[in-house]
PDB file of C-alpha atoms in Angstrom:
ATOM      1  CA  ASP A 172     171.469 137.532 157.462  1.00  0.00           C
ATOM      2  CA  THR A 173     171.598 136.579 161.140  1.00  0.00           C
ATOM      3  CA  GLY A 174     170.654 140.072 162.364  1.00  0.00           C
ATOM      4  CA  VAL A 175     172.214 142.164 164.981  1.00  0.00           C
ATOM      5  CA  SER A 176     172.979 140.258 168.238  1.00  0.00           C
ATOM      6  CA  GLN A 177     173.361 141.776 171.664  1.00  0.00           C
ATOM      7  CA  ASN A 178     174.481 140.159 174.696  1.00  0.00           C
ATOM      8  CA  PRO A 179     173.418 140.027 177.571  1.00  0.00           C
ATOM      9  CA  ARG A 180     169.680 140.598 177.145  1.00  0.00           C
ATOM     10  CA  HIS A 181     169.352 141.674 180.800  1.00  0.00           C
ATOM     11  CA  LYS A 182     172.007 142.990 183.287  1.00  0.00           C
ATOM     12  CA  ILE A 183     171.225 143.793 186.939  1.00  0.00           C
ATOM     13  CA  THR A 184     174.089 145.440 188.867  1.00  0.00           C
ATOM     14  CA  LYS A 185     174.761 147.503 191.865  1.00  0.00           C
ATOM     15  CA  ARG A 186     175.540 151.111 191.800  1.00  0.00           C
ATOM     16  CA  GLY A 187     179.248 151.625 191.352  1.00  0.00           C
ATOM     17  CA  GLN A 188     180.079 148.449 189.496  1.00  0.00           C
ATOM     18  CA  ASN A 189     181.330 148.309 186.008  1.00  0.00           C
ATOM     19  CA  VAL A 190     179.235 146.586 183.203  1.00  0.00           C
ATOM     20  CA  THR A 191     180.148 145.746 179.549  1.00  0.00           C
ATOM     21  CA  PHE A 192     177.768 145.067 176.855  1.00  0.00           C
ATOM     22  CA  ARG A 193     178.401 143.359 173.473  1.00  0.00           C
ATOM     23  CA  CYS A 194     177.049 144.030 170.056  1.00  0.00           C
ATOM     24  CA  ASP A 195     177.473 141.763 166.991  1.00  0.00           C
ATOM     25  CA  PRO A 196     176.398 143.645 163.893  1.00  0.00           C
ATOM     26  CA  ILE A 197     175.132 142.055 160.590  1.00  0.00           C
ATOM     27  CA  SER A 198     178.372 140.712 159.045  1.00  0.00           C
ATOM     28  CA  GLU A 199     178.589 142.864 155.937  1.00  0.00           C
ATOM     29  CA  HIS A 200     177.685 146.195 157.642  1.00  0.00           C
ATOM     30  CA  ASN A 201     180.370 148.569 158.314  1.00  0.00           C
ATOM     31  CA  ARG A 202     178.560 151.181 160.432  1.00  0.00           C
ATOM     32  CA  LEU A 203     177.653 150.439 164.025  1.00  0.00           C
ATOM     33  CA  TYR A 204     175.624 152.542 166.393  1.00  0.00           C
ATOM     34  CA  TRP A 205     174.851 152.569 170.047  1.00  0.00           C
ATOM     35  CA  TYR A 206     171.528 154.191 171.326  1.00  0.00           C
ATOM     36  CA  ARG A 207     170.032 154.466 174.696  1.00  0.00           C
ATOM     37  CA  GLN A 208     166.289 154.175 175.395  1.00  0.00           C
ATOM     38  CA  THR A 209     164.436 154.988 178.559  1.00  0.00           C
ATOM     39  CA  LEU A 210     160.875 154.074 179.238  1.00  0.00           C
ATOM     40  CA  GLY A 211     158.351 155.902 177.171  1.00  0.00           C
ATOM     41  CA  GLN A 212     161.156 157.632 175.048  1.00  0.00           C
ATOM     42  CA  GLY A 213     162.648 157.325 171.620  1.00  0.00           C
ATOM     43  CA  PRO A 214     166.102 155.978 171.203  1.00  0.00           C
ATOM     44  CA  GLU A 215     168.883 158.537 171.982  1.00  0.00           C
ATOM     45  CA  PHE A 216     172.068 158.434 169.935  1.00  0.00           C
ATOM     46  CA  LEU A 217     175.237 157.651 171.936  1.00  0.00           C
ATOM     47  CA  THR A 218     178.088 156.957 169.507  1.00  0.00           C
ATOM     48  CA  TYR A 219     178.802 155.730 165.960  1.00  0.00           C
ATOM     49  CA  PHE A 220     181.569 153.548 164.261  1.00  0.00           C
ATOM     50  CA  GLN A 221     182.527 153.293 160.721  1.00  0.00           C
ATOM     51  CA  ASN A 222     184.589 150.248 160.541  1.00  0.00           C
ATOM     52  CA  GLU A 223     186.934 150.570 163.621  1.00  0.00           C
ATOM     53  CA  ALA A 224     186.865 154.293 163.759  1.00  0.00           C
ATOM     54  CA  GLN A 225     184.534 156.012 166.253  1.00  0.00           C
ATOM     55  CA  LEU A 226     183.382 159.024 164.392  1.00  0.00           C
ATOM     56  CA  GLU A 227     180.917 160.600 166.667  1.00  0.00           C
ATOM     57  CA  LYS A 228     180.041 160.778 170.354  1.00  0.00           C
ATOM     58  CA  SER A 229     177.007 162.376 171.874  1.00  0.00           C
ATOM     59  CA  ARG A 230     177.135 164.643 174.687  1.00  0.00           C
ATOM     60  CA  LEU A 231     175.079 161.972 176.601  1.00  0.00           C
ATOM     61  CA  LEU A 232     178.235 159.763 176.447  1.00  0.00           C
ATOM     62  CA  SER A 233     179.916 160.958 179.683  1.00  0.00           C
ATOM     63  CA  ASP A 234     183.571 160.015 180.693  1.00  0.00           C
ATOM     64  CA  ARG A 235     182.285 156.918 182.294  1.00  0.00           C
ATOM     65  CA  PHE A 236     181.061 155.457 179.064  1.00  0.00           C
ATOM     66  CA  SER A 237     183.517 153.961 176.496  1.00  0.00           C
ATOM     67  CA  ALA A 238     182.829 152.006 173.269  1.00  0.00           C
ATOM     68  CA  GLU A 239     185.161 150.057 171.088  1.00  0.00           C
ATOM     69  CA  ARG A 240     185.230 148.377 167.864  1.00  0.00           C
ATOM     70  CA  PRO A 241     188.661 146.949 167.681  1.00  0.00           C
ATOM     71  CA  LYS A 242     188.593 144.979 164.435  1.00  0.00           C
ATOM     72  CA  GLY A 243     185.602 146.796 162.663  1.00  0.00           C
ATOM     73  CA  SER A 244     183.316 143.878 163.701  1.00  0.00           C
ATOM     74  CA  PHE A 245     181.683 143.413 167.037  1.00  0.00           C
ATOM     75  CA  SER A 246     181.561 146.263 169.487  1.00  0.00           C
ATOM     76  CA  THR A 247     181.590 146.668 173.234  1.00  0.00           C
ATOM     77  CA  LEU A 248     180.043 149.397 175.479  1.00  0.00           C
ATOM     78  CA  GLU A 249     181.456 149.640 178.923  1.00  0.00           C
ATOM     79  CA  ILE A 250     179.858 151.799 181.637  1.00  0.00           C
ATOM     80  CA  GLN A 251     182.193 152.457 184.707  1.00  0.00           C
ATOM     81  CA  ARG A 252     180.895 153.264 188.166  1.00  0.00           C
ATOM     82  CA  THR A 253     177.375 152.783 187.315  1.00  0.00           C
ATOM     83  CA  GLU A 254     174.618 155.194 188.502  1.00  0.00           C
ATOM     84  CA  GLN A 255     170.963 154.580 188.866  1.00  0.00           C
ATOM     85  CA  GLY A 256     170.429 156.975 186.104  1.00  0.00           C
ATOM     86  CA  ASP A 257     172.174 154.611 183.720  1.00  0.00           C
ATOM     87  CA  SER A 258     169.314 152.254 183.890  1.00  0.00           C
ATOM     88  CA  ALA A 259     167.930 151.903 180.463  1.00  0.00           C
ATOM     89  CA  MET A 260     167.784 149.701 177.260  1.00  0.00           C
ATOM     90  CA  TYR A 261     170.958 149.861 175.333  1.00  0.00           C
ATOM     91  CA  LEU A 262     170.284 149.319 171.691  1.00  0.00           C
ATOM     92  CA  CYS A 263     172.891 148.597 168.950  1.00  0.00           C
ATOM     93  CA  ALA A 264     172.142 148.917 165.360  1.00  0.00           C
ATOM     94  CA  SER A 265     174.146 148.472 162.128  1.00  0.00           C
ATOM     95  CA  SER A 266     173.925 149.604 158.562  1.00  0.00           C
ATOM     96  CA  SER A 267     175.870 149.483 155.258  1.00  0.00           C
ATOM     97  CA  ILE A 268     177.158 152.318 153.083  1.00  0.00           C
ATOM     98  CA  PRO A 269     175.080 152.253 149.929  1.00  0.00           C
ATOM     99  CA  ASP A 270     175.522 154.436 146.920  1.00  0.00           C
ATOM    100  CA  ASP A 271     173.145 157.029 148.253  1.00  0.00           C
ATOM    101  CA  TYR A 272     175.061 157.458 151.470  1.00  0.00           C
ATOM    102  CA  ASN A 273     172.070 156.427 153.458  1.00  0.00           C
ATOM    103  CA  SER A 274     170.756 153.037 154.650  1.00  0.00           C
ATOM    104  CA  PRO A 275     168.265 152.096 157.257  1.00  0.00           C
ATOM    105  CA  LEU A 276     169.281 151.047 160.752  1.00  0.00           C
ATOM    106  CA  HIS A 277     168.980 147.344 161.841  1.00  0.00           C
ATOM    107  CA  PHE A 278     168.524 147.056 165.288  1.00  0.00           C
ATOM    108  CA  GLY A 279     169.348 144.344 167.976  1.00  0.00           C
ATOM    109  CA  ASN A 280     166.913 143.343 170.725  1.00  0.00           C
ATOM    110  CA  GLY A 281     168.833 145.435 173.194  1.00  0.00           C
ATOM    111  CA  THR A 282     170.478 144.966 176.648  1.00  0.00           C
ATOM    112  CA  ARG A 283     168.265 146.081 179.502  1.00  0.00           C
ATOM    113  CA  LEU A 284     170.368 147.535 182.284  1.00  0.00           C
ATOM    114  CA  THR A 285     168.983 147.824 185.823  1.00  0.00           C
ATOM    115  CA  VAL A 286     171.182 149.537 188.338  1.00  0.00           C
ATOM    116  CA  THR A 287     170.090 149.068 191.987  1.00  0.00           C
TER     117      THR A 287
ATOM    118  CA  ALA H 234     170.758 169.251 163.388  1.00  0.00           C
ATOM    119  CA  GLN H 235     167.348 167.530 162.658  1.00  0.00           C
ATOM    120  CA  SER H 236     164.510 166.814 164.981  1.00  0.00           C
ATOM    121  CA  VAL H 237     161.307 164.863 165.045  1.00  0.00           C
ATOM    122  CA  THR H 238     157.993 165.346 166.755  1.00  0.00           C
ATOM    123  CA  GLN H 239     155.317 162.773 167.216  1.00  0.00           C
ATOM    124  CA  PRO H 240     152.332 164.826 168.648  1.00  0.00           C
ATOM    125  CA  ASP H 241     150.316 161.681 169.706  1.00  0.00           C
ATOM    126  CA  ILE H 242     151.708 160.022 172.866  1.00  0.00           C
ATOM    127  CA  HIS H 243     148.938 157.179 172.834  1.00  0.00           C
ATOM    128  CA  ILE H 244     146.426 156.256 170.221  1.00  0.00           C
ATOM    129  CA  THR H 245     143.642 153.654 170.748  1.00  0.00           C
ATOM    130  CA  VAL H 246     141.729 152.330 167.837  1.00  0.00           C
ATOM    131  CA  SER H 247     139.354 149.497 167.391  1.00  0.00           C
ATOM    132  CA  GLU H 248     140.474 146.348 165.296  1.00  0.00           C
ATOM    133  CA  GLY H 249     139.452 146.730 161.713  1.00  0.00           C
ATOM    134  CA  ALA H 250     139.548 150.634 161.853  1.00  0.00           C
ATOM    135  CA  SER H 251     141.797 152.840 159.856  1.00  0.00           C
ATOM    136  CA  LEU H 252     145.061 154.388 161.530  1.00  0.00           C
ATOM    137  CA  GLU H 253     147.163 157.476 160.897  1.00  0.00           C
ATOM    138  CA  LEU H 254     150.101 158.180 163.185  1.00  0.00           C
ATOM    139  CA  ARG H 255     151.591 161.626 162.749  1.00  0.00           C
ATOM    140  CA  CYS H 256     155.306 162.682 162.375  1.00  0.00           C
ATOM    141  CA  ASN H 257     156.747 166.040 161.736  1.00  0.00           C
ATOM    142  CA  TYR H 258     160.410 166.713 161.148  1.00  0.00           C
ATOM    143  CA  SER H 259     162.869 169.576 161.000  1.00  0.00           C
ATOM    144  CA  TYR H 260     165.821 169.260 158.710  1.00  0.00           C
ATOM    145  CA  GLY H 261     167.569 171.950 156.419  1.00  0.00           C
ATOM    146  CA  ALA H 262     168.024 169.602 153.482  1.00  0.00           C
ATOM    147  CA  THR H 263     166.135 166.745 151.940  1.00  0.00           C
ATOM    148  CA  PRO H 264     165.342 164.454 154.682  1.00  0.00           C
ATOM    149  CA  TYR H 265     165.689 160.606 154.822  1.00  0.00           C
ATOM    150  CA  LEU H 266     162.682 159.394 156.689  1.00  0.00           C
ATOM    151  CA  PHE H 267     161.885 156.143 158.451  1.00  0.00           C
ATOM    152  CA  TRP H 268     159.136 154.473 160.491  1.00  0.00           C
ATOM    153  CA  TYR H 269     160.143 151.855 163.079  1.00  0.00           C
ATOM    154  CA  VAL H 270     157.920 149.672 165.252  1.00  0.00           C
ATOM    155  CA  GLN H 271     158.811 148.293 168.575  1.00  0.00           C
ATOM    156  CA  SER H 272     157.056 145.501 170.625  1.00  0.00           C
ATOM    157  CA  PRO H 273     157.582 145.352 174.330  1.00  0.00           C
ATOM    158  CA  GLY H 274     161.241 144.244 175.229  1.00  0.00           C
ATOM    159  CA  GLN H 275     162.219 144.034 171.670  1.00  0.00           C
ATOM    160  CA  GLY H 276     164.441 146.112 169.391  1.00  0.00           C
ATOM    161  CA  LEU H 277     163.099 148.336 166.593  1.00  0.00           C
ATOM    162  CA  GLN H 278     161.979 146.886 163.181  1.00  0.00           C
ATOM    163  CA  LEU H 279     161.884 148.936 160.034  1.00  0.00           C
ATOM    164  CA  LEU H 280     158.451 149.434 158.564  1.00  0.00           C
ATOM    165  CA  LEU H 281     159.367 151.621 155.673  1.00  0.00           C
ATOM    166  CA  LYS H 282     161.667 154.330 154.537  1.00  0.00           C
ATOM    167  CA  TYR H 283     161.700 157.332 152.106  1.00  0.00           C
ATOM    168  CA  PHE H 284     164.802 158.610 150.360  1.00  0.00           C
ATOM    169  CA  SER H 285     163.525 160.084 147.092  1.00  0.00           C
ATOM    170  CA  GLY H 286     160.998 159.620 144.237  1.00  0.00           C
ATOM    171  CA  ASP H 287     157.419 158.622 144.875  1.00  0.00           C
ATOM    172  CA  THR H 288     156.137 160.400 147.980  1.00  0.00           C
ATOM    173  CA  LEU H 289     153.854 157.673 148.944  1.00  0.00           C
ATOM    174  CA  VAL H 290     155.755 154.621 150.163  1.00  0.00           C
ATOM    175  CA  GLN H 291     154.704 151.236 150.961  1.00  0.00           C
ATOM    176  CA  GLY H 292     156.090 149.102 153.815  1.00  0.00           C
ATOM    177  CA  ILE H 293     155.572 145.780 155.460  1.00  0.00           C
ATOM    178  CA  LYS H 294     152.568 144.573 157.273  1.00  0.00           C
ATOM    179  CA  GLY H 295     150.304 146.690 155.074  1.00  0.00           C
ATOM    180  CA  PHE H 296     151.621 150.053 156.273  1.00  0.00           C
ATOM    181  CA  GLU H 297     152.128 153.029 154.076  1.00  0.00           C
ATOM    182  CA  ALA H 298     153.494 156.591 154.621  1.00  0.00           C
ATOM    183  CA  GLU H 299     153.258 159.744 152.750  1.00  0.00           C
ATOM    184  CA  PHE H 300     156.017 162.406 152.489  1.00  0.00           C
ATOM    185  CA  LYS H 301     154.727 166.029 152.241  1.00  0.00           C
ATOM    186  CA  ARG H 302     157.503 168.416 152.077  1.00  0.00           C
ATOM    187  CA  SER H 303     155.176 171.539 152.326  1.00  0.00           C
ATOM    188  CA  GLN H 304     153.903 170.297 155.722  1.00  0.00           C
ATOM    189  CA  SER H 305     157.369 168.790 156.969  1.00  0.00           C
ATOM    190  CA  SER H 306     155.365 165.511 157.601  1.00  0.00           C
ATOM    191  CA  PHE H 307     155.668 161.831 157.218  1.00  0.00           C
ATOM    192  CA  ASN H 308     152.515 160.309 158.510  1.00  0.00           C
ATOM    193  CA  LEU H 309     151.970 156.540 158.811  1.00  0.00           C
ATOM    194  CA  ARG H 310     148.722 154.884 157.637  1.00  0.00           C
ATOM    195  CA  LYS H 311     147.002 151.717 157.699  1.00  0.00           C
ATOM    196  CA  PRO H 312     143.621 151.012 156.355  1.00  0.00           C
ATOM    197  CA  SER H 313     142.543 148.207 158.684  1.00  0.00           C
ATOM    198  CA  VAL H 314     144.454 147.718 162.064  1.00  0.00           C
ATOM    199  CA  HIS H 315     144.975 144.160 163.372  1.00  0.00           C
ATOM    200  CA  TRP H 316     145.443 143.246 167.129  1.00  0.00           C
ATOM    201  CA  SER H 317     148.910 142.343 166.411  1.00  0.00           C
ATOM    202  CA  ASP H 318     149.754 145.927 165.350  1.00  0.00           C
ATOM    203  CA  ALA H 319     149.495 147.085 169.012  1.00  0.00           C
ATOM    204  CA  ALA H 320     153.067 148.381 169.644  1.00  0.00           C
ATOM    205  CA  GLU H 321     155.215 151.451 169.906  1.00  0.00           C
ATOM    206  CA  TYR H 322     155.820 153.409 166.689  1.00  0.00           C
ATOM    207  CA  PHE H 323     158.841 155.609 166.060  1.00  0.00           C
ATOM    208  CA  CYS H 324     159.484 158.026 163.379  1.00  0.00           C
ATOM    209  CA  ALA H 325     163.018 158.963 162.523  1.00  0.00           C
ATOM    210  CA  VAL H 326     164.898 161.386 160.364  1.00  0.00           C
ATOM    211  CA  GLY H 327     168.451 160.716 158.853  1.00  0.00           C
ATOM    212  CA  ASP H 328     170.972 163.254 157.571  1.00  0.00           C
ATOM    213  CA  ASN H 329     172.350 163.270 154.003  1.00  0.00           C
ATOM    214  CA  TYR H 330     175.379 161.234 154.989  1.00  0.00           C
ATOM    215  CA  GLY H 331     173.689 158.339 156.787  1.00  0.00           C
ATOM    216  CA  GLN H 332     175.584 159.110 159.857  1.00  0.00           C
ATOM    217  CA  ASN H 333     172.955 160.795 162.168  1.00  0.00           C
ATOM    218  CA  PHE H 334     169.620 159.358 162.866  1.00  0.00           C
ATOM    219  CA  VAL H 335     167.214 161.250 165.184  1.00  0.00           C
ATOM    220  CA  PHE H 336     164.136 159.495 166.599  1.00  0.00           C
ATOM    221  CA  GLY H 337     160.837 160.872 167.664  1.00  0.00           C
ATOM    222  CA  PRO H 338     159.396 160.145 171.140  1.00  0.00           C
ATOM    223  CA  GLY H 339     157.113 157.543 169.850  1.00  0.00           C
ATOM    224  CA  THR H 340     153.521 156.849 169.566  1.00  0.00           C
ATOM    225  CA  ARG H 341     151.976 153.851 171.626  1.00  0.00           C
ATOM    226  CA  LEU H 342     149.205 152.069 169.638  1.00  0.00           C
ATOM    227  CA  SER H 343     146.534 150.231 171.486  1.00  0.00           C
ATOM    228  CA  VAL H 344     144.025 148.121 169.671  1.00  0.00           C
ATOM    229  CA  LEU H 345     140.747 147.245 171.010  1.00  0.00           C
ATOM    230  CA  PRO H 346     138.977 143.919 170.060  1.00  0.00           C
TER     231      PRO H 346
END
């Protein structure tokens, strides 16, 4: 178990630029989540995959945001035309599907985005 | 949809003192409840979880939590706090299908020497 890996750890970009983050979940986990966390707040749900299917998206996920998980393994989160309000920590988490339909989330260390 | 409140934004305790962090949830069915801890600049680490059974659950680092259905609460406790426990603590509730996890706003714990 190598844990959930996120790259890069930090990203500084200018307003209007596109950015892409990558998440590698724990290898046997079939569920993958993206959350956004701003300073002093709890994580807010963005989107969720089960294998390669994107099953749910939050209203927070505007049309500038897109997430993919093409082969059911790693996932990417892209933000187009970044705005200063996009500055946050982007957290990825993964879990498996046990018999009781629930399993805790295992988080990566996040990607901190700063939009200048 | 479920929701979580953590009434205390910031708590300060002395090292060696006992600790209780409050969490209240709202969910129409039996909740799946979690406590996570986050150190600065890091991701969240699971402390403990409650799915069913014994309402007093034990976690890592000497933490425990008690599920009280009548009070819709899942408070986190530790009998003796260590300086290394200083961090942000998040309570979370999951739905019955393991698809939707909602986090509270967090409680920041400071520990005095």
